[in-house]
PDB file of C-alpha atoms in Angstrom:
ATOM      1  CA  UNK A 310     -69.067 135.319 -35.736  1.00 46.00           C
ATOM      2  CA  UNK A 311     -71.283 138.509 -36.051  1.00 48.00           C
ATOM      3  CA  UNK A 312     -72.083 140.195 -32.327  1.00 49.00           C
ATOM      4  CA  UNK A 313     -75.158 141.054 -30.877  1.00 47.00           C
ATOM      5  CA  UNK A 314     -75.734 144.741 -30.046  1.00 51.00           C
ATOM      6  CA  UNK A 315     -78.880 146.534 -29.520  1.00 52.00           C
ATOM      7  CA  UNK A 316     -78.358 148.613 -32.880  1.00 50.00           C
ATOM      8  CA  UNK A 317     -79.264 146.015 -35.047  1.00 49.00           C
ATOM      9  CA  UNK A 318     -82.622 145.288 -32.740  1.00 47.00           C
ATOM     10  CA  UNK A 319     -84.361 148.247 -31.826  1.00 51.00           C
ATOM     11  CA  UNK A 320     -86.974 146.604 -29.934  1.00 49.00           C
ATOM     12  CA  UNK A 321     -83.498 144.770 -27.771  1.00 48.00           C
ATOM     13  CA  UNK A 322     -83.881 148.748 -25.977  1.00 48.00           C
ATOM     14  CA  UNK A 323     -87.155 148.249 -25.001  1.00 50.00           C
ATOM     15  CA  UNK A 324     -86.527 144.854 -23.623  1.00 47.00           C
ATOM     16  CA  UNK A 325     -83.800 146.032 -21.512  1.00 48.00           C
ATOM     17  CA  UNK A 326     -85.403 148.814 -19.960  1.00 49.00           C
ATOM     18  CA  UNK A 327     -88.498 146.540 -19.077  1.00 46.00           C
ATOM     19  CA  UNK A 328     -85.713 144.257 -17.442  1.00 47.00           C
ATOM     20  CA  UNK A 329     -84.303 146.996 -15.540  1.00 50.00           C
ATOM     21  CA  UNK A 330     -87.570 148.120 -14.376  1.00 47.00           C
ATOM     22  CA  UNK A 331     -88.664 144.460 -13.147  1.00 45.00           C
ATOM     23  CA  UNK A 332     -85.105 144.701 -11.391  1.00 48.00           C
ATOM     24  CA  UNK A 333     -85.784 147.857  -9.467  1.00 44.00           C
ATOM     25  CA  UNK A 334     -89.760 146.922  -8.408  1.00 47.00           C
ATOM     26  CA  UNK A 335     -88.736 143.653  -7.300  1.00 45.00           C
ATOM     27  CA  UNK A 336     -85.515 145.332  -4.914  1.00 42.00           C
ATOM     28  CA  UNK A 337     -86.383 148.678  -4.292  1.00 43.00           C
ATOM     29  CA  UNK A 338     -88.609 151.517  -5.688  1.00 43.00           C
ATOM     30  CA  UNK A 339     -91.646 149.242  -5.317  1.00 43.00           C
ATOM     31  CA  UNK A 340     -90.715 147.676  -2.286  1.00 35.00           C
ATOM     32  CA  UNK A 341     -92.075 150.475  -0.310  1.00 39.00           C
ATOM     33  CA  UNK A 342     -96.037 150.475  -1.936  1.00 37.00           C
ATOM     34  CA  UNK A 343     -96.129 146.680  -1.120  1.00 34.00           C
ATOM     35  CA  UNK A 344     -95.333 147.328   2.072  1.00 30.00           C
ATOM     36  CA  UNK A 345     -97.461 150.353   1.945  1.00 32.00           C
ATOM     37  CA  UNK A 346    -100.953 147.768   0.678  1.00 36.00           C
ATOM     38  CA  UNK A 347    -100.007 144.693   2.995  1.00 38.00           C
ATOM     39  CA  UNK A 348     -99.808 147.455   6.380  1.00 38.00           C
ATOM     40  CA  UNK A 349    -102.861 149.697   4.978  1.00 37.00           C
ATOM     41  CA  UNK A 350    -105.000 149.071   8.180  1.00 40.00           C
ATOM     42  CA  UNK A 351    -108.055 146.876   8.228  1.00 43.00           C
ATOM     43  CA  UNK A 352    -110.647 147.387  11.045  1.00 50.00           C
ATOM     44  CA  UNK A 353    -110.433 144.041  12.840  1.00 58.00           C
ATOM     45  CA  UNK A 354    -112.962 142.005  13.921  1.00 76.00           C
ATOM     46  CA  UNK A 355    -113.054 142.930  17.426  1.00 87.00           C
ATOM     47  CA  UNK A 356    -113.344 146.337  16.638  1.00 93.00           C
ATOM     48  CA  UNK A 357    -116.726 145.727  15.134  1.00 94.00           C
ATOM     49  CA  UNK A 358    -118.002 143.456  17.751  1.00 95.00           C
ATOM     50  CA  UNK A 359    -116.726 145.724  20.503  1.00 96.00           C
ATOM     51  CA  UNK A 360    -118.869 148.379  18.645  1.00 97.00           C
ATOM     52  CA  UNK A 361    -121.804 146.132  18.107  1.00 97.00           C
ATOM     53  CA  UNK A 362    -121.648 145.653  21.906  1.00 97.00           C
ATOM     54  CA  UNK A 363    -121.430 149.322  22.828  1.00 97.00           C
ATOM     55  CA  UNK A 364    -124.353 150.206  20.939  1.00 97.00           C
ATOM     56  CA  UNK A 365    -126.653 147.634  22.037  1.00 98.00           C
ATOM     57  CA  UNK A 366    -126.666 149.477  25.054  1.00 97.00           C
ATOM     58  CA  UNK A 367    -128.938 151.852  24.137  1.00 97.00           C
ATOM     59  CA  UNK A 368    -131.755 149.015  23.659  1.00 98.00           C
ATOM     60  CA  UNK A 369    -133.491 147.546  26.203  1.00 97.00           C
ATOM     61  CA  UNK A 370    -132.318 144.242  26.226  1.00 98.00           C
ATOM     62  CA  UNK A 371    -128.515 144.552  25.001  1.00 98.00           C
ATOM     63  CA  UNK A 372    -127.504 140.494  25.795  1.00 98.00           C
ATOM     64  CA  UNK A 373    -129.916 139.602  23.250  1.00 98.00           C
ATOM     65  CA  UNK A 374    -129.197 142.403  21.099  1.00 98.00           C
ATOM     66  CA  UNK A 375    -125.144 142.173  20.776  1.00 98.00           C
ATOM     67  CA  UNK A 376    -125.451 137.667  20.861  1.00 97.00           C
ATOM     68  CA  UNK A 377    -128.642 138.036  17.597  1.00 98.00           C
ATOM     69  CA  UNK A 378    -126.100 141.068  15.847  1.00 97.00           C
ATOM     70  CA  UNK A 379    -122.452 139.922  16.783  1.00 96.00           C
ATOM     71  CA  UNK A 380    -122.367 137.339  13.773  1.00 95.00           C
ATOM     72  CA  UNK A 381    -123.043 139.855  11.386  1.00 96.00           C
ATOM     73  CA  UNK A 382    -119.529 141.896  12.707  1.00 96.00           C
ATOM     74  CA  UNK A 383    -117.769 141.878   9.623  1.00 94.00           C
ATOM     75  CA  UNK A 384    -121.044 143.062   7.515  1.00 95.00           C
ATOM     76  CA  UNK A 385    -121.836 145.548  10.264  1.00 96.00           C
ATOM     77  CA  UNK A 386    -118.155 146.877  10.689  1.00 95.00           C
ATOM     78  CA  UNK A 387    -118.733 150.234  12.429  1.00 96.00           C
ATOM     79  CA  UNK A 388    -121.239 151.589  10.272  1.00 96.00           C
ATOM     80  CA  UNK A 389    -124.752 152.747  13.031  1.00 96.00           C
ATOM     81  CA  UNK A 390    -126.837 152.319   9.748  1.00 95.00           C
ATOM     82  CA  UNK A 391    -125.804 148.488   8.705  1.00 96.00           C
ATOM     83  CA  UNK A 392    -126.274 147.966  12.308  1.00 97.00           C
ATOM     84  CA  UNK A 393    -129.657 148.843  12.060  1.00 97.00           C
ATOM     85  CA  UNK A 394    -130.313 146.972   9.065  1.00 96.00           C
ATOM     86  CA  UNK A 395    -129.158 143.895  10.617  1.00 97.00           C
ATOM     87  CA  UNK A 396    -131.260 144.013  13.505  1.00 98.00           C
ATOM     88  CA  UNK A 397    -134.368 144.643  11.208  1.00 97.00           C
ATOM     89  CA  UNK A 398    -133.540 141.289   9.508  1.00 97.00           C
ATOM     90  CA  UNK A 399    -132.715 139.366  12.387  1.00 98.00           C
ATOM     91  CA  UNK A 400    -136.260 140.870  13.685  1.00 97.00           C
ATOM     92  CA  UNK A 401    -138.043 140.348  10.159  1.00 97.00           C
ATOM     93  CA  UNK A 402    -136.958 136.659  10.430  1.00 97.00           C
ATOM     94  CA  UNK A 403    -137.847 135.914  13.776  1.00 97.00           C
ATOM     95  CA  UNK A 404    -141.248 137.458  12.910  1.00 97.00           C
ATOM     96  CA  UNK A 405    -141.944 135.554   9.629  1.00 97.00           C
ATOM     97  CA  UNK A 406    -140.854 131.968  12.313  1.00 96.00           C
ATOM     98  CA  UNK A 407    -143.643 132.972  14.699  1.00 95.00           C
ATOM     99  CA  UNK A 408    -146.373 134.127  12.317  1.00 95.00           C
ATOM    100  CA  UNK A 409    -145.995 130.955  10.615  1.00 95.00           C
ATOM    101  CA  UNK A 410    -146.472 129.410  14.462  1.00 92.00           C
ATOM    102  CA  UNK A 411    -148.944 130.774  14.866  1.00 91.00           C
ATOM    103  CA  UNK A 412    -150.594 130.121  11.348  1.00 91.00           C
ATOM    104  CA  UNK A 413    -149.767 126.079  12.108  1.00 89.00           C
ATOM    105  CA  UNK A 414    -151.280 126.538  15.369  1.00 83.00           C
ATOM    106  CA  UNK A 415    -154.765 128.120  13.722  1.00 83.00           C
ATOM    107  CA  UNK A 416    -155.202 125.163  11.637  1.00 83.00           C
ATOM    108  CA  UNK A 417    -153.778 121.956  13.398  1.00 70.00           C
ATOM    109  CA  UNK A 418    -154.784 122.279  16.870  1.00 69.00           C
ATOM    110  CA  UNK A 419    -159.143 121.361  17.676  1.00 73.00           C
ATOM    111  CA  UNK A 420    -159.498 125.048  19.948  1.00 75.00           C
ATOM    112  CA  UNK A 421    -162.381 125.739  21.602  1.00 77.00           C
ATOM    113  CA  UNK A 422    -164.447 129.388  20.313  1.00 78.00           C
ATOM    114  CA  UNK A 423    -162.401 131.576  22.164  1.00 78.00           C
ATOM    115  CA  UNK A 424    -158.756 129.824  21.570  1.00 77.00           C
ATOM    116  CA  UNK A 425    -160.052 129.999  18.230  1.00 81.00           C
ATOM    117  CA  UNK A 426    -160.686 133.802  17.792  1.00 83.00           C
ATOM    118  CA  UNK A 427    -157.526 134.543  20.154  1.00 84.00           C
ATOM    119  CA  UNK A 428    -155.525 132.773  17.629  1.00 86.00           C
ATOM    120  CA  UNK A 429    -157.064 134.377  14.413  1.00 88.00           C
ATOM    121  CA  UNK A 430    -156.745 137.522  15.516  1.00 91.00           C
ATOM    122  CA  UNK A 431    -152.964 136.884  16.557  1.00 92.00           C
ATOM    123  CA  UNK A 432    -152.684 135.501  12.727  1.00 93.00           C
ATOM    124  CA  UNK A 433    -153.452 138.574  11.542  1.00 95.00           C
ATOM    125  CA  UNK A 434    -150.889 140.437  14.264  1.00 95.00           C
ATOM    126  CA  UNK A 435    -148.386 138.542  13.098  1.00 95.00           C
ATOM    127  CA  UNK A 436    -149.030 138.871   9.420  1.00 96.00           C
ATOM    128  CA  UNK A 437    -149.263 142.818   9.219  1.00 96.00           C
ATOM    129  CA  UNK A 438    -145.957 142.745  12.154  1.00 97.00           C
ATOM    130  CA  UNK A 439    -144.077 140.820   8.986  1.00 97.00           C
ATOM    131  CA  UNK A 440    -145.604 143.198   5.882  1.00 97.00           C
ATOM    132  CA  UNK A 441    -144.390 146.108   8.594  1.00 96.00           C
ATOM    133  CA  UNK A 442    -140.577 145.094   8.847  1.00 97.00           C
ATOM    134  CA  UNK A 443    -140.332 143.924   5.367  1.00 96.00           C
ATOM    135  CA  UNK A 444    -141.527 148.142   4.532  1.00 94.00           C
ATOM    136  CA  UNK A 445    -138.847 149.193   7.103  1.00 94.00           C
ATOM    137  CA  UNK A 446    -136.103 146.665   5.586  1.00 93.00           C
ATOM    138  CA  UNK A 447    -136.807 148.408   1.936  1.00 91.00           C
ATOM    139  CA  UNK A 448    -136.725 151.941   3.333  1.00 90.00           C
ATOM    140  CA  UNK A 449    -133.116 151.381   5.195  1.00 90.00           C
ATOM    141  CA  UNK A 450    -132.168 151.163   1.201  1.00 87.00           C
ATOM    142  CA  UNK A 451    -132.842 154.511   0.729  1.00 84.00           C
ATOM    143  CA  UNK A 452    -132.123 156.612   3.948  1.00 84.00           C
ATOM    144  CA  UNK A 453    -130.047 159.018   2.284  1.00 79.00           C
ATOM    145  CA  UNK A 454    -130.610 162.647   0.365  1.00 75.00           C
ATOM    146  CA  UNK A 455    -132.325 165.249   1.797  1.00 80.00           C
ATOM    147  CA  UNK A 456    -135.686 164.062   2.985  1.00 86.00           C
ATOM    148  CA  UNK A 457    -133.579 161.792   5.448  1.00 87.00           C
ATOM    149  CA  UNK A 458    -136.127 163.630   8.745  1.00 88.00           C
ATOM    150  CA  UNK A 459    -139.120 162.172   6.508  1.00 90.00           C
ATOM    151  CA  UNK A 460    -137.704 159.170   5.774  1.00 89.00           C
ATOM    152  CA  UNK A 461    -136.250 158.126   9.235  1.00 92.00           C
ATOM    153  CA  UNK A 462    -139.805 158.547  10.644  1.00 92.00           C
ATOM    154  CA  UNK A 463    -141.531 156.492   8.311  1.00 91.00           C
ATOM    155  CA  UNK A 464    -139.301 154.116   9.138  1.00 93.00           C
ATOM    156  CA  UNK A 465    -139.843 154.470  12.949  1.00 94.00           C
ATOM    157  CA  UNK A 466    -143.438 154.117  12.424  1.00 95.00           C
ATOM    158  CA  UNK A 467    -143.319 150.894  10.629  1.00 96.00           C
ATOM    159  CA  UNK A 468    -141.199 149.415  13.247  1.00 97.00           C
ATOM    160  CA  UNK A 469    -143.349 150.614  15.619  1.00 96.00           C
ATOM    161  CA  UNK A 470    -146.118 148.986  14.509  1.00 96.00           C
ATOM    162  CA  UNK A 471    -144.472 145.565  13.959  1.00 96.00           C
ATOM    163  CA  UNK A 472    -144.125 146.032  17.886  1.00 96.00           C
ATOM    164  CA  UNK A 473    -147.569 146.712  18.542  1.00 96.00           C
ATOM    165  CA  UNK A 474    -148.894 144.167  16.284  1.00 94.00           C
ATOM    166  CA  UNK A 475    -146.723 141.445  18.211  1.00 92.00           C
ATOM    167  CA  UNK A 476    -148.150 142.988  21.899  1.00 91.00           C
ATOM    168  CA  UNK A 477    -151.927 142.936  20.567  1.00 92.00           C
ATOM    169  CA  UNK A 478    -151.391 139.175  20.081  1.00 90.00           C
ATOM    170  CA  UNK A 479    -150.290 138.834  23.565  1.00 85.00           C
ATOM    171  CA  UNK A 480    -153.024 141.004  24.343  1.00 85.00           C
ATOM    172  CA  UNK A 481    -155.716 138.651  22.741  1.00 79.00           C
ATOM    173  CA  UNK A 482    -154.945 135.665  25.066  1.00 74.00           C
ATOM    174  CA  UNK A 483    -155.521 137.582  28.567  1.00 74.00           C
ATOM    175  CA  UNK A 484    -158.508 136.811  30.568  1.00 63.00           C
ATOM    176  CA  UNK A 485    -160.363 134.599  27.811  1.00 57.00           C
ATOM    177  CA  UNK A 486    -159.595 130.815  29.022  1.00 61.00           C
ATOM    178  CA  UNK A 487    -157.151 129.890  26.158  1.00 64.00           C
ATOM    179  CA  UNK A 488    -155.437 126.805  26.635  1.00 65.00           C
ATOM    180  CA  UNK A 489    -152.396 127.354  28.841  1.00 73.00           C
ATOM    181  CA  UNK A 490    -149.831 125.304  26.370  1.00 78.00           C
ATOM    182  CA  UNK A 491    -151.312 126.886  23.346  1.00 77.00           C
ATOM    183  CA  UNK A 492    -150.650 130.622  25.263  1.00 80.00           C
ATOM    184  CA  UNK A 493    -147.214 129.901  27.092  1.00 85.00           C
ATOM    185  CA  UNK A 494    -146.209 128.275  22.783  1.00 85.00           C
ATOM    186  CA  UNK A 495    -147.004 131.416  20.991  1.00 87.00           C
ATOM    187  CA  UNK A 496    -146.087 133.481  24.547  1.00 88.00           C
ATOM    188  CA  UNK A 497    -142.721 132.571  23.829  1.00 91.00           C
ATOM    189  CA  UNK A 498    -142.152 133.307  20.202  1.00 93.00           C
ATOM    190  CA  UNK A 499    -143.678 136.480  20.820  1.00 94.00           C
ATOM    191  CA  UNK A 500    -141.865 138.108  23.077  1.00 94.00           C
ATOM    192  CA  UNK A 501    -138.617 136.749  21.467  1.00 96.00           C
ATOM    193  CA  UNK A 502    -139.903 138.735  18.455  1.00 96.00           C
ATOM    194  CA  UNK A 503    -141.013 141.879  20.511  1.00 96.00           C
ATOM    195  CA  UNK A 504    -138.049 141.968  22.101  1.00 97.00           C
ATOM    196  CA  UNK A 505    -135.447 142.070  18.932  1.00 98.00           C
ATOM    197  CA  UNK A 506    -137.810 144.336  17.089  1.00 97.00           C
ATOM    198  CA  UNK A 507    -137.943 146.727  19.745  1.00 97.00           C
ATOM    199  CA  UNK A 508    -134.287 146.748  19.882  1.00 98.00           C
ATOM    200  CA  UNK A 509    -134.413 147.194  16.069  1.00 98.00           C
ATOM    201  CA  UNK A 510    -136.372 150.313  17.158  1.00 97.00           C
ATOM    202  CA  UNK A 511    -133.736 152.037  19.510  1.00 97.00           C
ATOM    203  CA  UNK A 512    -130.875 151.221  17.158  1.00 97.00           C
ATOM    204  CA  UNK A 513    -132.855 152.596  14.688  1.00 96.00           C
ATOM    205  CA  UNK A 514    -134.000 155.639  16.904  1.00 95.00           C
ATOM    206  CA  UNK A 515    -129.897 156.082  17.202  1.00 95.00           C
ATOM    207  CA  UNK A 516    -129.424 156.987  13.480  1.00 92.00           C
ATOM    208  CA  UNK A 517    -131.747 159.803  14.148  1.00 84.00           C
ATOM    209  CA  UNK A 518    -129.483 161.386  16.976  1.00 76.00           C
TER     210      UNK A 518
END
């Protein structure tokens, strides 16, 4: 019987040094880059919440602030600007929940003249606090480039008047005989919402340091 060598086969050369190569990746030379990928550090998860905590105490109320952003840890990493973008979503959510309140509150409840304007007027708060955020939340897209100064204060004007939209609803229930359940309801989701967008605010405020 004829025997097999490479000469009559020329591709038999290139399947033996394919073979050889498989034999050294899987033993040595590559042992080293897999080792190299699986140990390549990843920044853990309590790294990011430990940041998100640190942070949040530059706002005014920091339990609120690190228990509405911790969940968003591996999204928010390290990184000051996601941070900020988080906390403008958690607000922009919050304020859609009590503008819609208070829109349910306009129309289902029988209020007397003055509960009635108190409550329109706090409709309208509510509504231009929401537009306000949702104008922040696009901007934080494009904070880069060079007119970052211009940028970053348009941005802490918005917020800023989401926050002083949310107070002048407040505002409209003092000293006019509004129902006490109807104030202490929308009382409640208010400052819930003034209170995470003015932390949005100083974490915001932060990127501009």
């Amino acid at each position: 019987m004829e025997s097999f060598t490479c000469s009559k086969f020329p591709s038999c050369y290139s399947l033996a040094i394919i073979i050889t190569l498989l034999y050294f990746c899987t033993t040595t030379t590559c042992l080293p880059t897999r080792l190299l990928v699986q140990q390549s550090p990843v920044k853990s998860n309590s790294s990011s919440t430990e940041f998100i905590k640190t942070s949040c105490r530059v706002t005014l109320y920091p339990d609120l602030c690190y228990n509405t952003l911790s969940s968003y840890a591996s999204t928010i990493q390290t990184n000051p600007t996601e941070l900020a973008n988080a906390a403008l979503s958690v607000s922009l959510n919050e304020a859609k929940s009590t503008s819609a309140l208070v829109l349910k509150l306009s129309k289902g409840l029988e209020l007397r003249p003055r509960e009635a304007s108190a409550v329109k007027d706090c409709v309208e708060n509510t509504r231009d606090s929401v537009d306000e955020l949702q104008q922040s939340l696009q901007a934080m897209k494009d904070l880069k480039g060079p007119e970052f100064e211009f940028k970053i204060n348009d941005l802490q004007t918005w917020v800023s008047a989401a926050l002083t939209n949310e107070d002048t609803c407040m505002d409209n229930f003092e000293g006019n005989g509004v129902n006490g359940k109807v104030k202490d309801t929308i009382r409640g989701r208010i400052v819930r919402a003034s209170q995470l967008i003015s932390n949005a605010l100083a974490l915001i405020n932060q990127l501009n340091q």
